[in-house]
Amino acid sequence: MSRAVPGRPEPAGRKRARGAGGGRPRRATRTRTRNARAAAGFVLPFLALFCLCFLAPLGYALHQSLHRTERTGPLGLGREHETFAGLANYAHALADDRFLAGFGRVLLFGAVQIPLMIVLATALALLLESASARGVAFFRTAFFLPYGVPGVIASLLWGFLYVPGISPLVKIADALGWHLDFLSRGTVLWSLANIVTWQFTGYTMLVLIAQLKSVPGELYEAARIDGASAWHVARHIKIPLIRPALQLTGVFSIIGTLQLFAEPMVLRPLASSIDSGYTPNLHAYSEAFVGNDPQVAAAEAVLLALVACALSFGFLRLAGGHAGERR
């Protein structure tokens, strides 16, 4: 191997090779910089919208929940000014029996409606993804269509089916000798559950179908070669492999249940059993826009968010723990 001799000029080929080797790290650095800028260009709009639409309202709600509006002058008709209230608004919310009753009501609602909807959506997804399914595109669209109906419109549609004197369901039941009252105090919660189940089962089904389509077909072929029936394939292959989608839809359903608002709000004029505190969201709305107390409403909204976070993470931890035990 030749070495450079002092005083003798270095060959041009070696100089070019050294220049090329020295430029390679520089080009790699420039490439990484361009990739980082491209990634930042995709991420920054999301971060901006996330801060604007989530963090900023959350921060404002926290600020509102820790303050109280006081009015000066005779009969409180003077100027208004905000004072720091600490946790007084939270204490006021937690001392309200109607607010706590609304929490208990939506928890009972979720304990029944969420498992029912997920089981129904799973059954539909498995049926539509079975090898013998026919008319898959039609039925998939038909099951998903209710999700495209806004919650207010869906509640109005079902409201006409619930009101005595208008509802064909009530008329048919009366002709059969059954007395049905979908809006009574004991049944209105389940009438709301029916609306939510009708509306969101198709959406949950599509999430599960998307997960099923990612399962390699070789697994099904190997199971059929081993003599597994369709039931065993569904139970031992499909359902275990779509567990992440089931967990995701479970979290979505928990959050949606605690946010129940549009359906009871629309049915409220039709059902005397639905009051202004029927759900936590409805109670917070009433405090803000009827009781003119936005600070207490903000405290209730923060409490609702904390309960939703606790239940969602608790569900994920519980589901993840059971999955680890099975493995």
Coordinates of C-alpha atoms in Angstrom, one line a residue, residues 109 113-114 117-118 120-122 124 143-152 154-155 158 192-208 249 252-253 256-257 259-260 262-263:
F109 CA -76.3 3.0 30.7
Q113 CA -75.3 -0.6 26.2
I114 CA -71.5 -0.9 25.5
M117 CA -73.3 -3.0 21.0
I118 CA -69.8 -4.5 20.9
L120 CA -73.7 -7.1 18.1
A121 CA -71.0 -5.3 16.0
T122 CA -68.6 -8.3 16.4
L124 CA -72.0 -8.6 12.2
F143 CA -75.4 -1.4 8.7
F144 CA -73.2 1.7 8.5
L145 CA -75.8 4.1 7.2
P146 CA -77.3 5.0 10.7
Y147 CA -73.9 6.4 11.7
G148 CA -74.2 9.0 8.9
V149 CA -77.4 10.3 10.5
P150 CA -76.7 13.1 13.0
G151 CA -77.6 12.4 16.6
V152 CA -80.3 15.1 16.7
A154 CA -81.7 10.1 14.8
S155 CA -83.3 11.2 18.1
W158 CA -86.9 7.6 17.1
L192 CA -81.9 6.2 24.6
A193 CA -79.7 3.1 24.6
N194 CA -81.6 1.8 21.6
I195 CA -80.9 5.0 19.7
V196 CA -77.2 5.0 20.5
T197 CA -76.9 1.3 19.6
W198 CA -78.8 1.8 16.3
Q199 CA -76.5 4.7 15.5
F200 CA -73.0 3.4 16.4
T201 CA -73.1 -0.4 15.8
G202 CA -72.3 0.0 12.1
Y203 CA -69.3 2.2 12.9
T204 CA -68.0 -0.2 15.4
M205 CA -68.6 -3.1 12.9
L206 CA -66.4 -1.3 10.3
V207 CA -63.5 -0.8 12.7
L208 CA -63.6 -4.5 13.5
T249 CA -64.0 0.6 20.3
F252 CA -64.6 5.2 22.2
S253 CA -67.8 3.8 23.6
G256 CA -69.2 8.6 24.2
T257 CA -71.4 7.3 26.9
Q259 CA -70.7 12.6 26.8
L260 CA -74.3 11.6 26.3
A262 CA -77.9 15.2 22.1
E263 CA -80.3 12.2 22.6

